[in-house]
């Protein structure tokens, strides 16, 4: 059999190619430039530092229903199993160290030395909340008593600092109410006790007229006061309750502005 004839090379005298055949050659540099730009943007995106210096490392996948134990080790928070002590995940923040960690359902609520509170599980850091003007006090006194659970169902978290008590909904970190200390007084986070669903927190005051004026009682709904209006602290999909509004204020509960 005869071999197929080779195609004749184009000569300068040959007519030009149709425009449809020349167009891919013109588009090739533009296409390559777009692909290169996309690759550079992806590299920059992955090179960006994590928010707040977060570093979450998952060591072992476990069933979502398993609530790990928690501990602080060095500059990190570790979640580990009750059998064998295998580490499930490790959470650290660049240049920061944890001062306290509290288990809440399957989350780890951690207080850091720069005044940040975080909620973390095996899937990631779910929320961050910053405590105003707390870093210097934490550096001097540590985090003892700052993190407090407000109900047996662990739906609400209280963060106690000398200047205020703030309550956050664990499901999404939403700020539910704030109680500032009385003028000239300061809360003592380490001097607090649980009584059922109530937390009694010391509030030393130099000019207090009685010992009862140096103690504040709070629960998941806020400061305990006569005829207070209940707050709706449930998240979306949970049972809905009453909410404060401008038309129905109450001095017993100072509620955060809705977001």
C-alpha positions as YAML, in Angstrom:
chain: A
units: angstrom
residues:
- id: 1
  name: UNK
  ca: [0.00, 0.00, 0.00]
- id: 2
  name: UNK
  ca: [1.11, 3.54, -0.77]
- id: 3
  name: UNK
  ca: [1.66, 5.84, 2.20]
- id: 4
  name: UNK
  ca: [-0.61, 8.87, 2.53]
- id: 5
  name: UNK
  ca: [0.92, 11.93, 0.91]
- id: 6
  name: UNK
  ca: [2.31, 14.51, 3.28]
- id: 7
  name: UNK
  ca: [0.51, 17.87, 3.33]
- id: 8
  name: UNK
  ca: [2.22, 20.49, 1.22]
- id: 9
  name: UNK
  ca: [3.74, 23.33, 3.25]
- id: 10
  name: UNK
  ca: [2.15, 26.70, 2.77]
- id: 11
  name: UNK
  ca: [3.89, 29.06, 0.43]
- id: 12
  name: UNK
  ca: [3.92, 32.87, 0.57]
- id: 13
  name: UNK
  ca: [1.93, 32.92, -2.64]
- id: 14
  name: UNK
  ca: [-0.88, 30.82, -1.15]
- id: 15
  name: UNK
  ca: [-4.11, 32.66, -0.28]
- id: 16
  name: UNK
  ca: [-4.58, 33.60, 3.43]
- id: 17
  name: UNK
  ca: [-6.43, 31.27, 5.81]
- id: 18
  name: UNK
  ca: [-10.07, 32.02, 6.60]
- id: 19
  name: UNK
  ca: [-10.57, 34.27, 9.63]
- id: 20
  name: UNK
  ca: [-12.17, 31.44, 11.62]
- id: 21
  name: UNK
  ca: [-8.96, 29.44, 11.37]
- id: 22
  name: UNK
  ca: [-6.75, 32.38, 12.38]
- id: 23
  name: UNK
  ca: [-8.83, 33.46, 15.43]
- id: 24
  name: UNK
  ca: [-7.67, 30.69, 17.89]
- id: 25
  name: UNK
  ca: [-4.09, 31.82, 17.42]
- id: 26
  name: UNK
  ca: [-5.06, 35.39, 18.34]
- id: 27
  name: UNK
  ca: [-7.04, 34.29, 21.42]
- id: 28
  name: UNK
  ca: [-4.32, 32.03, 22.78]
- id: 29
  name: UNK
  ca: [-2.27, 34.77, 24.57]
- id: 30
  name: UNK
  ca: [-5.42, 36.22, 26.14]
- id: 31
  name: UNK
  ca: [-6.56, 32.80, 27.35]
- id: 32
  name: UNK
  ca: [-3.15, 32.04, 28.84]
- id: 33
  name: UNK
  ca: [-3.13, 35.42, 30.62]
- id: 34
  name: UNK
  ca: [-6.56, 34.77, 32.14]
- id: 35
  name: UNK
  ca: [-5.53, 31.31, 33.35]
- id: 36
  name: UNK
  ca: [-2.35, 32.74, 34.90]
- id: 37
  name: UNK
  ca: [-4.32, 35.50, 36.64]
- id: 38
  name: UNK
  ca: [-6.80, 32.96, 38.05]
- id: 39
  name: UNK
  ca: [-3.94, 30.83, 39.39]
- id: 40
  name: UNK
  ca: [-2.33, 33.88, 41.04]
- id: 41
  name: UNK
  ca: [-5.61, 34.92, 42.66]
- id: 42
  name: UNK
  ca: [-6.12, 31.40, 44.04]
- id: 43
  name: UNK
  ca: [-2.59, 31.40, 45.46]
- id: 44
  name: UNK
  ca: [-3.12, 34.79, 47.12]
- id: 45
  name: UNK
  ca: [-6.42, 33.59, 48.59]
- id: 46
  name: UNK
  ca: [-4.79, 30.53, 50.16]
- id: 47
  name: UNK
  ca: [-1.83, 32.57, 51.39]
- id: 48
  name: UNK
  ca: [-4.01, 35.03, 53.34]
- id: 49
  name: UNK
  ca: [-3.61, 34.66, 57.12]
- id: 50
  name: UNK
  ca: [-6.54, 33.08, 58.93]
- id: 51
  name: UNK
  ca: [-8.82, 35.53, 60.77]
- id: 52
  name: UNK
  ca: [-7.61, 36.23, 64.31]
- id: 53
  name: UNK
  ca: [-4.63, 33.93, 63.69]
- id: 54
  name: UNK
  ca: [-6.79, 30.78, 63.89]
- id: 55
  name: UNK
  ca: [-5.03, 27.45, 63.47]
- id: 56
  name: UNK
  ca: [-7.36, 24.46, 63.70]
- id: 57
  name: UNK
  ca: [-5.86, 21.02, 63.06]
- id: 58
  name: UNK
  ca: [-8.12, 17.95, 62.92]
- id: 59
  name: UNK
  ca: [-6.22, 14.80, 63.94]
- id: 60
  name: UNK
  ca: [-9.03, 12.23, 63.95]
- id: 61
  name: UNK
  ca: [-12.60, 12.17, 62.65]
- id: 62
  name: UNK
  ca: [-15.17, 11.12, 65.23]
- id: 63
  name: UNK
  ca: [-18.95, 10.84, 65.32]
- id: 64
  name: UNK
  ca: [-20.64, 14.27, 65.71]
- id: 65
  name: UNK
  ca: [-22.52, 13.04, 68.78]
- id: 66
  name: UNK
  ca: [-19.28, 12.38, 70.66]
- id: 67
  name: UNK
  ca: [-18.42, 15.20, 73.05]
- id: 68
  name: UNK
  ca: [-14.64, 15.24, 73.54]
- id: 69
  name: UNK
  ca: [-12.80, 16.22, 76.68]
- id: 70
  name: UNK
  ca: [-10.89, 19.49, 76.67]
- id: 71
  name: UNK
  ca: [-7.60, 20.70, 78.02]
- id: 72
  name: UNK
  ca: [-5.12, 23.53, 77.57]
- id: 73
  name: UNK
  ca: [-1.67, 22.37, 76.53]
- id: 74
  name: UNK
  ca: [0.96, 25.00, 75.93]
- id: 75
  name: UNK
  ca: [-0.52, 27.68, 73.66]
- id: 76
  name: UNK
  ca: [-3.34, 25.49, 72.32]
- id: 77
  name: UNK
  ca: [-6.71, 24.01, 73.21]
- id: 78
  name: UNK
  ca: [-6.94, 20.26, 72.68]
- id: 79
  name: UNK
  ca: [-10.01, 18.05, 72.33]
- id: 80
  name: UNK
  ca: [-9.30, 14.41, 73.10]
- id: 81
  name: UNK
  ca: [-11.22, 11.18, 73.51]
- id: 82
  name: UNK
  ca: [-12.17, 9.62, 76.82]
- id: 83
  name: UNK
  ca: [-10.79, 6.26, 75.70]
- id: 84
  name: UNK
  ca: [-7.06, 6.21, 75.18]
- id: 85
  name: UNK
  ca: [-6.75, 9.98, 75.21]
- id: 86
  name: UNK
  ca: [-6.25, 10.29, 71.45]
- id: 87
  name: UNK
  ca: [-6.30, 13.92, 70.32]
- id: 88
  name: UNK
  ca: [-9.26, 14.73, 68.05]
- id: 89
  name: UNK
  ca: [-8.34, 18.30, 67.15]
- id: 90
  name: UNK
  ca: [-6.08, 21.15, 68.23]
- id: 91
  name: UNK
  ca: [-6.91, 24.85, 68.10]
- id: 92
  name: UNK
  ca: [-4.33, 27.60, 68.51]
- id: 93
  name: UNK
  ca: [-4.05, 31.28, 67.64]
- id: 94
  name: UNK
  ca: [-0.84, 32.80, 66.37]
- id: 95
  name: UNK
  ca: [0.97, 34.66, 69.14]
- id: 96
  name: UNK
  ca: [-1.80, 34.05, 71.71]
- id: 97
  name: UNK
  ca: [-2.44, 31.63, 74.54]
- id: 98
  name: UNK
  ca: [-5.66, 30.37, 76.14]
- id: 99
  name: UNK
  ca: [-6.45, 31.37, 79.71]
- id: 100
  name: UNK
  ca: [-9.56, 29.24, 80.25]
- id: 101
  name: UNK
  ca: [-11.57, 26.65, 78.37]
- id: 102
  name: UNK
  ca: [-15.13, 25.52, 79.07]
- id: 103
  name: UNK
  ca: [-17.05, 22.62, 77.48]
- id: 104
  name: UNK
  ca: [-20.49, 23.49, 76.07]
- id: 105
  name: UNK
  ca: [-22.38, 20.72, 74.29]
- id: 106
  name: UNK
  ca: [-19.77, 19.66, 71.71]
- id: 107
  name: UNK
  ca: [-18.05, 23.06, 71.60]
- id: 108
  name: UNK
  ca: [-14.96, 24.37, 73.30]
- id: 109
  name: UNK
  ca: [-15.46, 27.89, 74.65]
- id: 110
  name: UNK
  ca: [-12.03, 29.43, 75.08]
- id: 111
  name: UNK
  ca: [-10.85, 32.72, 76.60]
- id: 112
  name: UNK
  ca: [-7.60, 34.11, 75.16]
- id: 113
  name: UNK
  ca: [-5.06, 36.49, 76.60]
- id: 114
  name: UNK
  ca: [-6.01, 39.30, 74.19]
- id: 115
  name: UNK
  ca: [-9.63, 39.32, 75.43]
- id: 116
  name: UNK
  ca: [-11.11, 37.20, 72.64]
- id: 117
  name: UNK
  ca: [-13.71, 34.49, 73.33]
- id: 118
  name: UNK
  ca: [-14.09, 31.71, 70.75]
- id: 119
  name: UNK
  ca: [-16.40, 28.76, 70.16]
- id: 120
  name: UNK
  ca: [-14.77, 25.83, 68.36]
- id: 121
  name: UNK
  ca: [-15.71, 22.31, 67.33]
- id: 122
  name: UNK
  ca: [-14.22, 19.72, 64.97]
- id: 123
  name: UNK
  ca: [-15.58, 21.56, 61.92]
- id: 124
  name: UNK
  ca: [-14.02, 24.95, 62.64]
- id: 125
  name: UNK
  ca: [-14.12, 28.10, 64.75]
- id: 126
  name: UNK
  ca: [-17.81, 28.98, 64.81]
- id: 127
  name: UNK
  ca: [-17.59, 32.49, 66.27]
- id: 128
  name: UNK
  ca: [-15.30, 35.08, 67.84]
- id: 129
  name: UNK
  ca: [-16.30, 37.75, 70.38]
- id: 130
  name: UNK
  ca: [-13.99, 40.46, 71.70]
- id: 131
  name: UNK
  ca: [-14.19, 41.77, 75.27]
- id: 132
  name: UNK
  ca: [-13.65, 45.53, 75.36]
- id: 133
  name: UNK
  ca: [-10.76, 46.83, 77.48]
- id: 134
  name: UNK
  ca: [-10.11, 43.43, 79.07]
- id: 135
  name: UNK
  ca: [-6.63, 42.46, 77.83]
- id: 136
  name: UNK
  ca: [-4.67, 44.36, 80.53]
- id: 137
  name: UNK
  ca: [-6.86, 43.04, 83.34]
- id: 138
  name: UNK
  ca: [-6.59, 39.47, 82.02]
- id: 139
  name: UNK
  ca: [-2.80, 39.78, 81.83]
- id: 140
  name: UNK
  ca: [-2.71, 40.73, 85.51]
- id: 141
  name: UNK
  ca: [-5.41, 38.43, 86.92]
- id: 142
  name: UNK
  ca: [-5.87, 35.53, 84.50]
- id: 143
  name: UNK
  ca: [-9.15, 34.00, 83.38]
- id: 144
  name: UNK
  ca: [-10.44, 32.37, 86.56]
- id: 145
  name: UNK
  ca: [-14.24, 32.59, 86.72]
- id: 146
  name: UNK
  ca: [-14.64, 34.69, 83.57]
- id: 147
  name: UNK
  ca: [-16.53, 32.01, 81.60]
- id: 148
  name: UNK
  ca: [-19.79, 30.86, 83.22]
- id: 149
  name: UNK
  ca: [-22.64, 28.71, 81.91]
- id: 150
  name: UNK
  ca: [-26.02, 30.27, 82.61]
- id: 151
  name: UNK
  ca: [-28.38, 27.31, 82.31]
- id: 152
  name: UNK
  ca: [-28.27, 23.50, 82.62]
- id: 153
  name: UNK
  ca: [-29.01, 23.15, 78.90]
- id: 154
  name: UNK
  ca: [-25.82, 25.15, 78.14]
- id: 155
  name: UNK
  ca: [-27.60, 27.45, 75.72]
- id: 156
  name: UNK
  ca: [-26.27, 30.65, 77.25]
- id: 157
  name: UNK
  ca: [-22.78, 31.78, 78.26]
- id: 158
  name: UNK
  ca: [-21.91, 34.57, 80.70]
- id: 159
  name: UNK
  ca: [-18.58, 36.35, 80.38]
- id: 160
  name: UNK
  ca: [-17.77, 38.18, 83.61]
- id: 161
  name: UNK
  ca: [-15.20, 40.98, 83.72]
- id: 162
  name: UNK
  ca: [-14.81, 43.73, 86.34]
- id: 163
  name: UNK
  ca: [-16.71, 46.30, 84.29]
- id: 164
  name: UNK
  ca: [-19.59, 44.21, 82.96]
- id: 165
  name: UNK
  ca: [-21.33, 40.86, 82.57]
- id: 166
  name: UNK
  ca: [-22.23, 39.92, 79.00]
- id: 167
  name: UNK
  ca: [-24.42, 36.98, 77.99]
- id: 168
  name: UNK
  ca: [-24.00, 35.25, 74.62]
- id: 169
  name: UNK
  ca: [-26.15, 32.65, 72.92]
- id: 170
  name: UNK
  ca: [-23.96, 29.62, 72.29]
- id: 171
  name: UNK
  ca: [-25.66, 28.63, 69.05]
- id: 172
  name: UNK
  ca: [-24.41, 31.69, 67.16]
- id: 173
  name: UNK
  ca: [-22.54, 33.93, 69.63]
- id: 174
  name: UNK
  ca: [-25.32, 36.53, 69.60]
- id: 175
  name: UNK
  ca: [-25.03, 39.08, 72.41]
- id: 176
  name: UNK
  ca: [-28.26, 38.82, 74.42]
- id: 177
  name: UNK
  ca: [-27.84, 41.15, 77.39]
- id: 178
  name: UNK
  ca: [-25.26, 43.27, 79.19]
- id: 179
  name: UNK
  ca: [-25.12, 44.26, 82.85]
- id: 180
  name: UNK
  ca: [-22.58, 47.01, 83.68]
- id: 181
  name: UNK
  ca: [-21.13, 47.25, 87.18]
- id: 182
  name: UNK
  ca: [-22.49, 49.96, 89.45]
- id: 183
  name: UNK
  ca: [-20.51, 53.21, 89.46]
- id: 184
  name: UNK
  ca: [-17.51, 52.84, 91.74]
- id: 185
  name: UNK
  ca: [-17.95, 49.05, 91.91]
- id: 186
  name: UNK
  ca: [-16.43, 46.10, 90.06]
- id: 187
  name: UNK
  ca: [-17.45, 42.51, 89.53]
- id: 188
  name: UNK
  ca: [-15.16, 39.79, 90.90]
- id: 189
  name: UNK
  ca: [-15.31, 36.89, 88.39]
- id: 190
  name: UNK
  ca: [-13.56, 34.41, 90.66]
- id: 191
  name: UNK
  ca: [-16.04, 35.09, 93.48]
- id: 192
  name: UNK
  ca: [-19.20, 33.57, 92.04]
- id: 193
  name: UNK
  ca: [-21.32, 30.54, 92.94]
- id: 194
  name: UNK
  ca: [-24.09, 28.65, 91.16]
- id: 195
  name: UNK
  ca: [-27.43, 28.12, 92.88]
- id: 196
  name: UNK
  ca: [-29.55, 26.05, 90.53]
- id: 197
  name: UNK
  ca: [-30.21, 28.19, 87.48]
- id: 198
  name: UNK
  ca: [-28.87, 31.32, 89.21]
- id: 199
  name: UNK
  ca: [-25.33, 32.66, 89.51]
- id: 200
  name: UNK
  ca: [-24.45, 34.91, 92.45]
- id: 201
  name: UNK
  ca: [-21.55, 37.19, 91.57]
- id: 202
  name: UNK
  ca: [-19.65, 39.41, 93.99]
- id: 203
  name: UNK
  ca: [-19.65, 43.14, 93.18]
- id: 204
  name: UNK
  ca: [-17.47, 44.83, 95.82]
- id: 205
  name: UNK
  ca: [-18.36, 48.47, 96.39]
- id: 206
  name: UNK
  ca: [-16.45, 50.78, 98.74]
- id: 207
  name: UNK
  ca: [-19.61, 52.73, 99.58]
- id: 208
  name: UNK
  ca: [-22.13, 49.86, 99.68]
- id: 209
  name: UNK
  ca: [-24.89, 50.46, 102.22]
- id: 210
  name: UNK
  ca: [-25.39, 46.70, 102.86]
- id: 211
  name: UNK
  ca: [-23.80, 43.37, 102.04]
- id: 212
  name: UNK
  ca: [-26.65, 42.57, 99.67]
- id: 213
  name: UNK
  ca: [-25.64, 45.52, 97.52]
- id: 214
  name: UNK
  ca: [-22.35, 43.75, 96.82]
- id: 215
  name: UNK
  ca: [-23.96, 40.67, 95.27]
- id: 216
  name: UNK
  ca: [-25.63, 40.41, 91.87]
- id: 217
  name: UNK
  ca: [-27.91, 37.52, 90.86]
- id: 218
  name: UNK
  ca: [-28.26, 36.65, 87.16]
- id: 219
  name: UNK
  ca: [-29.61, 33.81, 85.08]
- id: 220
  name: UNK
  ca: [-30.09, 33.09, 81.39]
- id: 221
  name: UNK
  ca: [-32.71, 35.86, 81.16]
- id: 222
  name: UNK
  ca: [-30.52, 38.55, 82.68]
- id: 223
  name: UNK
  ca: [-30.30, 40.24, 86.10]
- id: 224
  name: UNK
  ca: [-32.93, 38.87, 88.44]
- id: 225
  name: UNK
  ca: [-35.38, 41.63, 89.33]
- id: 226
  name: UNK
  ca: [-39.10, 41.80, 90.21]
- id: 227
  name: UNK
  ca: [-41.53, 41.91, 87.28]
- id: 228
  name: UNK
  ca: [-38.83, 41.66, 84.65]
- id: 229
  name: UNK
  ca: [-39.80, 40.86, 81.07]
- id: 230
  name: UNK
  ca: [-38.41, 37.51, 79.81]
- id: 231
  name: UNK
  ca: [-35.94, 37.56, 76.97]
- id: 232
  name: UNK
  ca: [-36.20, 35.34, 73.90]
- id: 233
  name: UNK
  ca: [-32.80, 33.69, 73.97]
- id: 234
  name: UNK
  ca: [-33.62, 30.81, 71.63]
- id: 235
  name: UNK
  ca: [-32.00, 30.76, 68.23]
- id: 236
  name: UNK
  ca: [-33.67, 30.24, 64.88]
- id: 237
  name: UNK
  ca: [-35.56, 26.95, 64.83]
- id: 238
  name: UNK
  ca: [-35.84, 26.82, 68.63]
- id: 239
  name: UNK
  ca: [-38.79, 27.80, 70.77]
- id: 240
  name: UNK
  ca: [-39.46, 31.52, 70.46]
- id: 241
  name: UNK
  ca: [-40.03, 33.67, 73.51]
- id: 242
  name: UNK
  ca: [-40.71, 37.30, 74.23]
- id: 243
  name: UNK
  ca: [-38.19, 39.90, 73.11]
- id: 244
  name: UNK
  ca: [-37.48, 43.30, 74.49]
- id: 245
  name: UNK
  ca: [-38.25, 46.23, 72.29]
- id: 246
  name: UNK
  ca: [-38.24, 49.99, 72.46]
- id: 247
  name: UNK
  ca: [-41.95, 49.88, 73.25]
- id: 248
  name: UNK
  ca: [-41.47, 47.50, 76.20]
- id: 249
  name: UNK
  ca: [-38.23, 48.44, 77.93]
- id: 250
  name: UNK
  ca: [-37.21, 47.14, 81.33]
- id: 251
  name: UNK
  ca: [-34.44, 48.51, 83.48]
- id: 252
  name: UNK
  ca: [-33.59, 45.05, 84.83]
- id: 253
  name: UNK
  ca: [-32.21, 43.86, 81.49]
- id: 254
  name: UNK
  ca: [-29.96, 45.86, 79.21]
- id: 255
  name: UNK
  ca: [-30.33, 44.14, 75.85]
- id: 256
  name: UNK
  ca: [-27.91, 44.37, 72.97]
- id: 257
  name: UNK
  ca: [-29.12, 46.17, 69.87]
- id: 258
  name: UNK
  ca: [-30.44, 43.58, 67.37]
- id: 259
  name: UNK
  ca: [-28.21, 42.78, 64.39]
...
